[in-house]
mmCIF file of C-alpha atoms and ligand atoms in Angstrom:
data_model
loop_
_atom_site.group_PDB
_atom_site.id
_atom_site.type_symbol
_atom_site.label_atom_id
_atom_site.label_comp_id
_atom_site.label_asym_id
_atom_site.label_seq_id
_atom_site.Cartn_x
_atom_site.Cartn_y
_atom_site.Cartn_z
ATOM 1 C CA MET Z 1 4.236 -15.310 13.142
ATOM 2 C CA THR Z 2 1.107 -15.756 15.284
ATOM 3 C CA ASP Z 3 -1.652 -13.368 16.303
ATOM 4 C CA SER Z 4 0.155 -12.782 19.577
ATOM 5 C CA ASP Z 5 3.521 -12.155 17.908
ATOM 6 C CA PRO Z 6 4.812 -8.945 19.522
ATOM 7 C CA ARG Z 7 5.842 -7.381 16.198
ATOM 8 C CA PHE Z 8 2.437 -8.048 14.643
ATOM 9 C CA ALA Z 9 0.708 -6.667 17.740
ATOM 10 C CA LEU Z 10 2.888 -3.544 17.646
ATOM 11 C CA ALA Z 11 2.358 -3.046 13.897
ATOM 12 C CA VAL Z 12 -1.422 -3.136 14.403
ATOM 13 C CA ALA Z 13 -1.276 -0.786 17.407
ATOM 14 C CA LEU Z 14 0.993 1.671 15.566
ATOM 15 C CA ALA Z 15 -1.173 1.688 12.433
ATOM 16 C CA ARG Z 16 -4.118 2.692 14.640
ATOM 17 C CA GLU Z 17 -2.117 5.215 16.675
ATOM 18 C CA GLY Z 18 -0.580 6.734 13.541
ATOM 19 C CA GLY Z 19 -3.972 7.036 11.881
ATOM 20 C CA ALA Z 20 -5.486 8.697 14.939
ATOM 21 C CA LEU Z 21 -2.569 11.150 15.172
ATOM 22 C CA ALA Z 22 -2.856 12.114 11.494
ATOM 23 C CA ALA Z 23 -6.637 12.532 11.812
ATOM 24 C CA ARG Z 24 -6.146 14.891 14.812
ATOM 25 C CA MET Z 25 -3.470 16.870 13.003
ATOM 26 C CA TYR Z 26 -5.769 17.492 10.040
ATOM 27 C CA ALA Z 27 -7.352 20.336 12.028
ATOM 28 C CA ASP Z 28 -4.118 22.324 11.570
ATOM 29 C CA LEU Z 29 -2.342 21.075 8.441
ATOM 30 C CA GLY Z 30 0.714 23.343 8.880
ATOM 31 C CA ARG Z 31 3.389 23.517 6.244
ATOM 32 C CA ILE Z 32 2.934 21.345 3.149
ATOM 33 C CA THR Z 33 6.060 20.460 1.192
ATOM 34 C CA ALA Z 34 5.727 19.488 -2.471
ATOM 35 C CA LYS Z 35 8.251 16.714 -3.230
ATOM 36 C CA THR Z 36 7.000 16.717 -6.846
ATOM 37 C CA ALA Z 37 3.997 18.390 -8.464
ATOM 38 C CA ILE Z 38 1.719 15.582 -7.181
ATOM 39 C CA ASP Z 39 3.702 14.217 -4.216
ATOM 40 C CA PHE Z 40 3.401 16.019 -0.876
ATOM 41 C CA CYS Z 41 4.614 15.833 2.694
ATOM 42 C CA THR Z 42 2.678 17.384 5.597
ATOM 43 C CA ALA Z 43 3.577 17.892 9.247
ATOM 44 C CA ALA Z 44 1.379 14.847 9.944
ATOM 45 C CA ASP Z 45 3.439 12.594 7.615
ATOM 46 C CA LEU Z 46 6.553 13.559 9.595
ATOM 47 C CA ALA Z 47 4.917 13.277 13.034
ATOM 48 C CA VAL Z 48 3.359 9.866 12.341
ATOM 49 C CA GLU Z 49 6.585 8.436 10.947
ATOM 50 C CA SER Z 50 8.552 9.808 13.888
ATOM 51 C CA HIS Z 51 6.044 8.306 16.363
ATOM 52 C CA ILE Z 52 6.269 4.889 14.686
ATOM 53 C CA ARG Z 53 10.076 4.986 14.494
ATOM 54 C CA THR Z 54 10.382 5.948 18.166
ATOM 55 C CA ARG Z 55 8.068 3.134 19.289
ATOM 56 C CA VAL Z 56 9.665 0.493 17.049
ATOM 57 C CA THR Z 57 13.245 1.304 18.025
ATOM 58 C CA ALA Z 58 12.324 1.554 21.741
ATOM 59 C CA THR Z 59 10.869 -1.967 21.589
ATOM 60 C CA PHE Z 60 13.029 -3.908 19.121
ATOM 61 C CA ALA Z 61 16.568 -3.688 17.720
ATOM 62 C CA ASP Z 62 15.011 -3.576 14.232
ATOM 63 C CA ALA Z 63 15.768 -1.332 11.258
ATOM 64 C CA MET Z 64 13.020 0.754 9.703
ATOM 65 C CA ILE Z 65 12.583 2.230 6.231
ATOM 66 C CA GLY Z 66 10.066 5.077 6.157
ATOM 67 C CA GLU Z 67 8.796 7.140 3.242
ATOM 68 C CA GLU Z 68 9.864 10.440 4.780
ATOM 69 C CA GLY Z 69 12.977 9.536 6.794
ATOM 70 C CA GLY Z 70 14.418 6.670 4.747
ATOM 71 C CA GLY Z 71 16.476 4.054 6.613
ATOM 72 C CA SER Z 72 18.312 0.847 5.899
ATOM 73 C CA ALA Z 73 17.535 -2.854 5.858
ATOM 74 C CA ASP Z 74 20.533 -4.026 7.856
ATOM 75 C CA THR Z 75 18.817 -6.157 10.526
ATOM 76 C CA ASP Z 76 16.994 -9.482 10.344
ATOM 77 C CA HIS Z 77 13.624 -7.791 10.932
ATOM 78 C CA VAL Z 78 12.911 -4.638 8.944
ATOM 79 C CA TRP Z 79 9.852 -2.379 9.263
ATOM 80 C CA VAL Z 80 8.676 -0.682 6.071
ATOM 81 C CA VAL Z 81 6.362 2.224 6.796
ATOM 82 C CA ASP Z 82 4.279 4.779 4.933
ATOM 83 C CA PRO Z 83 2.997 7.186 7.607
ATOM 84 C CA ILE Z 84 0.281 8.525 5.285
ATOM 85 C CA ASP Z 85 -0.320 6.777 1.990
ATOM 86 C CA GLY Z 86 -2.539 8.990 -0.110
ATOM 87 C CA THR Z 87 -1.180 12.283 1.227
ATOM 88 C CA ALA Z 88 -2.828 14.311 -1.573
ATOM 89 C CA GLY Z 89 -6.218 12.861 -0.581
ATOM 90 C CA TYR Z 90 -5.433 13.559 3.094
ATOM 91 C CA ILE Z 91 -4.741 17.215 2.276
ATOM 92 C CA HIS Z 92 -7.996 17.456 0.330
ATOM 93 C CA GLY Z 93 -10.022 16.057 3.222
ATOM 94 C CA THR Z 94 -10.999 12.739 1.604
ATOM 95 C CA THR Z 95 -11.287 9.415 3.412
ATOM 96 C CA ARG Z 96 -8.838 7.790 0.953
ATOM 97 C CA TRP Z 97 -5.624 7.704 2.968
ATOM 98 C CA CYS Z 98 -4.107 5.296 5.442
ATOM 99 C CA VAL Z 99 -1.102 4.265 7.495
ATOM 100 C CA SER Z 100 0.705 1.256 6.020
ATOM 101 C CA ILE Z 101 3.153 -0.901 7.990
ATOM 102 C CA ALA Z 102 4.896 -4.084 6.832
ATOM 103 C CA VAL Z 103 7.336 -6.142 8.876
ATOM 104 C CA MET Z 104 9.897 -8.235 7.008
ATOM 105 C CA ARG Z 105 12.086 -11.017 8.290
ATOM 106 C CA ALA Z 106 15.085 -12.260 6.295
ATOM 107 C CA GLY Z 107 13.814 -10.495 3.193
ATOM 108 C CA ILE Z 108 10.241 -11.837 3.377
ATOM 109 C CA VAL Z 109 7.184 -9.827 4.427
ATOM 110 C CA GLU Z 110 5.823 -11.572 7.521
ATOM 111 C CA CYS Z 111 2.939 -9.307 8.478
ATOM 112 C CA GLY Z 112 1.200 -6.094 7.513
ATOM 113 C CA ALA Z 113 -1.310 -3.610 8.875
ATOM 114 C CA ILE Z 114 -3.131 -0.880 6.951
ATOM 115 C CA TYR Z 115 -5.397 1.504 8.834
ATOM 116 C CA ALA Z 116 -7.755 4.032 7.216
ATOM 117 C CA PRO Z 117 -8.992 6.116 10.164
ATOM 118 C CA ARG Z 118 -11.688 8.165 8.412
ATOM 119 C CA ASP Z 119 -13.815 5.079 7.857
ATOM 120 C CA ASP Z 120 -12.209 3.024 10.630
ATOM 121 C CA ARG Z 121 -11.018 0.200 8.398
ATOM 122 C CA LEU Z 122 -8.167 -1.919 9.740
ATOM 123 C CA PHE Z 123 -6.699 -4.461 7.283
ATOM 124 C CA THR Z 124 -4.291 -7.023 8.716
ATOM 125 C CA ALA Z 125 -2.418 -10.034 7.396
ATOM 126 C CA ARG Z 126 0.152 -12.510 8.651
ATOM 127 C CA ARG Z 127 1.989 -14.809 6.257
ATOM 128 C CA GLY Z 128 0.124 -18.122 6.284
ATOM 129 C CA GLY Z 129 -2.509 -16.695 8.620
ATOM 130 C CA GLY Z 130 -5.016 -15.120 6.227
ATOM 131 C CA ALA Z 131 -6.179 -11.558 5.621
ATOM 132 C CA PHE Z 132 -8.706 -9.643 7.698
ATOM 133 C CA LEU Z 133 -10.768 -6.455 7.697
ATOM 134 C CA ASN Z 134 -11.656 -5.308 11.198
ATOM 135 C CA GLY Z 135 -11.053 -8.866 12.396
ATOM 136 C CA ARG Z 136 -13.215 -10.595 9.774
ATOM 137 C CA PRO Z 137 -11.606 -12.848 7.117
ATOM 138 C CA ILE Z 138 -11.549 -11.368 3.600
ATOM 139 C CA GLY Z 139 -10.943 -12.776 0.124
ATOM 140 C CA VAL Z 140 -10.426 -11.569 -3.451
ATOM 141 C CA SER Z 141 -13.463 -11.302 -5.751
ATOM 142 C CA HIS Z 142 -12.835 -14.214 -8.164
ATOM 143 C CA LEU Z 143 -15.115 -12.032 -10.342
ATOM 144 C CA GLY Z 144 -18.071 -13.511 -8.470
ATOM 145 C CA HIS Z 145 -19.940 -10.223 -8.926
ATOM 146 C CA GLY Z 146 -20.468 -11.093 -12.621
ATOM 147 C CA ALA Z 147 -19.709 -7.542 -13.837
ATOM 148 C CA ALA Z 148 -16.755 -6.206 -15.841
ATOM 149 C CA PRO Z 149 -13.544 -6.260 -13.796
ATOM 150 C CA ILE Z 150 -12.512 -3.071 -11.991
ATOM 151 C CA VAL Z 151 -8.791 -2.369 -11.766
ATOM 152 C CA GLU Z 152 -7.255 0.537 -9.873
ATOM 153 C CA LEU Z 153 -4.335 2.119 -11.727
ATOM 154 C CA GLY Z 154 -1.776 3.959 -9.637
ATOM 155 C CA TRP Z 155 0.035 6.900 -11.143
ATOM 156 C CA SER Z 156 3.164 8.878 -10.359
ATOM 157 C CA ALA Z 157 5.565 10.974 -12.391
ATOM 158 C CA ARG Z 158 8.221 8.289 -11.852
ATOM 159 C CA ARG Z 159 7.192 6.796 -15.197
ATOM 160 C CA PRO Z 160 6.269 8.643 -18.416
ATOM 161 C CA LEU Z 161 2.689 9.808 -18.787
ATOM 162 C CA SER Z 162 2.591 8.127 -22.212
ATOM 163 C CA ALA Z 163 3.158 4.704 -20.595
ATOM 164 C CA TYR Z 164 0.321 5.306 -18.116
ATOM 165 C CA CYS Z 165 -1.997 6.395 -20.971
ATOM 166 C CA ASP Z 166 -0.999 3.306 -22.949
ATOM 167 C CA LEU Z 167 -1.956 1.060 -20.027
ATOM 168 C CA LEU Z 168 -5.215 2.911 -19.537
ATOM 169 C CA HIS Z 169 -5.962 2.525 -23.244
ATOM 170 C CA ARG Z 170 -5.270 -1.222 -23.183
ATOM 171 C CA LEU Z 171 -7.512 -1.844 -20.181
ATOM 172 C CA THR Z 172 -10.354 0.274 -21.515
ATOM 173 C CA ALA Z 173 -10.172 -1.458 -24.920
ATOM 174 C CA ALA Z 174 -10.441 -4.800 -23.083
ATOM 175 C CA GLU Z 175 -13.565 -3.528 -21.265
ATOM 176 C CA ILE Z 176 -11.814 -3.462 -17.925
ATOM 177 C CA GLU Z 177 -12.981 -0.506 -15.837
ATOM 178 C CA PHE Z 178 -10.306 1.603 -14.189
ATOM 179 C CA ARG Z 179 -10.262 3.731 -11.056
ATOM 180 C CA ARG Z 180 -7.679 5.883 -9.335
ATOM 181 C CA HIS Z 181 -8.184 6.876 -5.705
ATOM 182 C CA GLY Z 182 -4.643 7.953 -4.783
ATOM 183 C CA SER Z 183 -3.537 5.399 -2.179
ATOM 184 C CA GLY Z 184 -1.702 2.335 -3.440
ATOM 185 C CA ALA Z 185 -1.948 0.646 -0.031
ATOM 186 C CA LEU Z 186 -5.732 1.080 0.127
ATOM 187 C CA GLY Z 187 -6.075 0.073 -3.533
ATOM 188 C CA LEU Z 188 -4.343 -3.213 -2.703
ATOM 189 C CA ALA Z 189 -6.387 -3.706 0.470
ATOM 190 C CA GLU Z 190 -9.516 -3.288 -1.653
ATOM 191 C CA VAL Z 191 -8.318 -6.020 -4.023
ATOM 192 C CA ALA Z 192 -7.877 -8.229 -0.964
ATOM 193 C CA CYS Z 193 -11.473 -7.683 0.119
ATOM 194 C CA GLY Z 194 -12.988 -7.876 -3.381
ATOM 195 C CA LEU Z 195 -13.963 -4.213 -3.868
ATOM 196 C CA ASN Z 196 -11.466 -4.053 -6.773
ATOM 197 C CA ASP Z 197 -10.464 -6.984 -8.968
ATOM 198 C CA GLY Z 198 -6.906 -5.723 -9.466
ATOM 199 C CA TYR Z 199 -4.359 -3.001 -8.787
ATOM 200 C CA ALA Z 200 -1.562 -2.051 -11.165
ATOM 201 C CA GLU Z 201 1.138 0.605 -11.199
ATOM 202 C CA LEU Z 202 4.171 1.002 -13.463
ATOM 203 C CA HIS Z 203 6.350 2.040 -10.524
ATOM 204 C CA ILE Z 204 5.511 2.178 -6.826
ATOM 205 C CA ASN Z 205 7.644 2.289 -3.701
ATOM 206 C CA ALA Z 206 7.955 -0.482 -1.147
ATOM 207 C CA TRP Z 207 6.387 1.538 1.703
ATOM 208 C CA ASP Z 208 3.202 1.969 -0.382
ATOM 209 C CA ALA Z 209 3.057 -1.649 -1.480
ATOM 210 C CA LEU Z 210 4.437 -4.307 0.889
ATOM 211 C CA ALA Z 211 1.647 -4.583 3.467
ATOM 212 C CA GLY Z 212 -0.973 -4.568 0.687
ATOM 213 C CA ILE Z 213 0.820 -7.239 -1.342
ATOM 214 C CA LEU Z 214 0.759 -9.599 1.640
ATOM 215 C CA LEU Z 215 -2.951 -8.843 2.118
ATOM 216 C CA VAL Z 216 -3.720 -9.730 -1.516
ATOM 217 C CA GLU Z 217 -1.689 -12.943 -1.373
ATOM 218 C CA GLU Z 218 -3.268 -14.013 1.917
ATOM 219 C CA ALA Z 219 -6.703 -13.217 0.481
ATOM 220 C CA GLY Z 220 -6.178 -15.645 -2.429
ATOM 221 C CA GLY Z 221 -4.905 -13.191 -5.048
ATOM 222 C CA ARG Z 222 -1.729 -13.105 -7.111
ATOM 223 C CA CYS Z 223 1.072 -10.508 -7.165
ATOM 224 C CA ASN Z 224 4.297 -10.152 -9.120
ATOM 225 C CA ASP Z 225 7.644 -10.566 -7.342
ATOM 226 C CA PHE Z 226 7.823 -6.950 -6.226
ATOM 227 C CA LEU Z 227 11.006 -7.412 -4.189
ATOM 228 C CA ALA Z 228 12.983 -8.675 -7.205
ATOM 229 C CA ASP Z 229 15.558 -6.272 -8.715
ATOM 230 C CA ASN Z 230 15.995 -4.226 -5.509
ATOM 231 C CA GLY Z 231 12.280 -3.507 -5.167
ATOM 232 C CA LEU Z 232 12.724 -2.788 -1.460
ATOM 233 C CA THR Z 233 15.030 0.162 -2.040
ATOM 234 C CA GLN Z 234 14.247 1.164 -5.647
ATOM 235 C CA GLY Z 235 10.543 0.344 -5.967
ATOM 236 C CA ASN Z 236 9.179 -1.738 -8.833
ATOM 237 C CA ARG Z 237 6.221 -2.308 -11.086
ATOM 238 C CA LEU Z 238 3.241 -3.793 -9.285
ATOM 239 C CA VAL Z 239 0.441 -6.068 -10.449
ATOM 240 C CA ALA Z 240 -1.956 -7.568 -7.896
ATOM 241 C CA ALA Z 241 -5.222 -9.197 -8.851
ATOM 242 C CA THR Z 242 -7.784 -11.881 -8.445
ATOM 243 C CA PRO Z 243 -6.293 -14.960 -10.211
ATOM 244 C CA GLU Z 244 -8.826 -14.804 -13.067
ATOM 245 C CA ILE Z 245 -7.338 -11.605 -14.532
ATOM 246 C CA TYR Z 246 -3.778 -11.625 -13.184
ATOM 247 C CA ASP Z 247 -1.991 -12.964 -16.292
ATOM 248 C CA ARG Z 248 -3.598 -10.559 -18.737
ATOM 249 C CA LEU Z 249 -3.086 -7.584 -16.418
ATOM 250 C CA TYR Z 250 0.563 -8.502 -15.924
ATOM 251 C CA ALA Z 251 1.045 -8.827 -19.702
ATOM 252 C CA ASP Z 252 -0.471 -5.355 -20.240
ATOM 253 C CA VAL Z 253 1.719 -3.785 -17.569
ATOM 254 C CA ARG Z 254 4.847 -5.454 -19.004
ATOM 255 C CA ALA Z 255 3.942 -4.176 -22.461
ATOM 256 C CA CYS Z 256 3.741 -0.582 -21.172
ATOM 257 C CA ALA Z 257 6.824 -0.559 -18.965
HETATM 258 C C1 IPD Y 1 1.440 7.505 -3.490
HETATM 259 C C2 IPD Y 1 0.114 6.765 -3.524
HETATM 260 C C3 IPD Y 1 -0.387 6.670 -4.945
HETATM 261 C C4 IPD Y 1 0.579 5.905 -5.817
HETATM 262 C C5 IPD Y 1 1.926 6.592 -5.788
HETATM 263 C C6 IPD Y 1 2.432 6.776 -4.351
HETATM 264 P P1 IPD Y 1 1.922 8.810 -1.170
HETATM 265 O O1 IPD Y 1 1.945 7.520 -2.163
HETATM 266 O O2 IPD Y 1 0.238 5.472 -2.998
HETATM 267 O O3 IPD Y 1 -1.600 5.988 -4.994
HETATM 268 O O4 IPD Y 1 0.080 5.857 -7.109
HETATM 269 O O5 IPD Y 1 2.842 5.785 -6.489
HETATM 270 O O6 IPD Y 1 3.628 7.513 -4.385
HETATM 271 O O7 IPD Y 1 2.837 9.808 -1.784
HETATM 272 O O8 IPD Y 1 0.520 9.296 -1.111
HETATM 273 O O9 IPD Y 1 2.436 8.277 0.103
#
């Protein structure tokens, strides 16, 4: 897939368009549906996903799996889309939310685009083509900052709270700092550009994770095989990190799962 690949170009355009639409819709949030106590859907989630689905299916005979509308993976190319990742932060008026789009071919993620409109950050990656933030190449930290590693820990009620607390305990005891900002896609993008040294979550869905995983890999980081064991449809555990801490982070996550 090259820079001029039409699917990559459309993914980038739709990440921007979706982000702009959600930002406009924030002025009138409308009805908020609680899927769980900490998992929400707004009118903007639905409108952005619908916009992306309409544009993708009008342009290509490709399947799409979206967080809100679901879908199947029954074509060679499959789009995997989170219209707003970090919906709770979106509702609260933070900058920590984004549109995340991954395009797969034959079961492999070929390109991804993550756009955070509030601070105008566009992360893009093509397999074998590197990772970029607003057009500039990015790379993982390699701990070059010389400080204790920072790892973002994602959380959802899909795994027991005790397992999350166990992981938090292990990292803190190992003098690894933790953060949680509420968008898995942005957490991964920030590993790719060295603002975090790792991202871990005991269970996350494919629409939150796939574009960010490609970013981390293309930026020189390591990730577990998220798509193993039906990760595309069922979600999976996720560990993504600068190579220097990947093995120990993975071991801690495995121990808590
Ligand atoms: C959630 C965020 C969060 C992660 C959860 C996701 P949503 O996605 O990515 O950071 O920890 O696992 O469900 O609901 O904001 O799209």
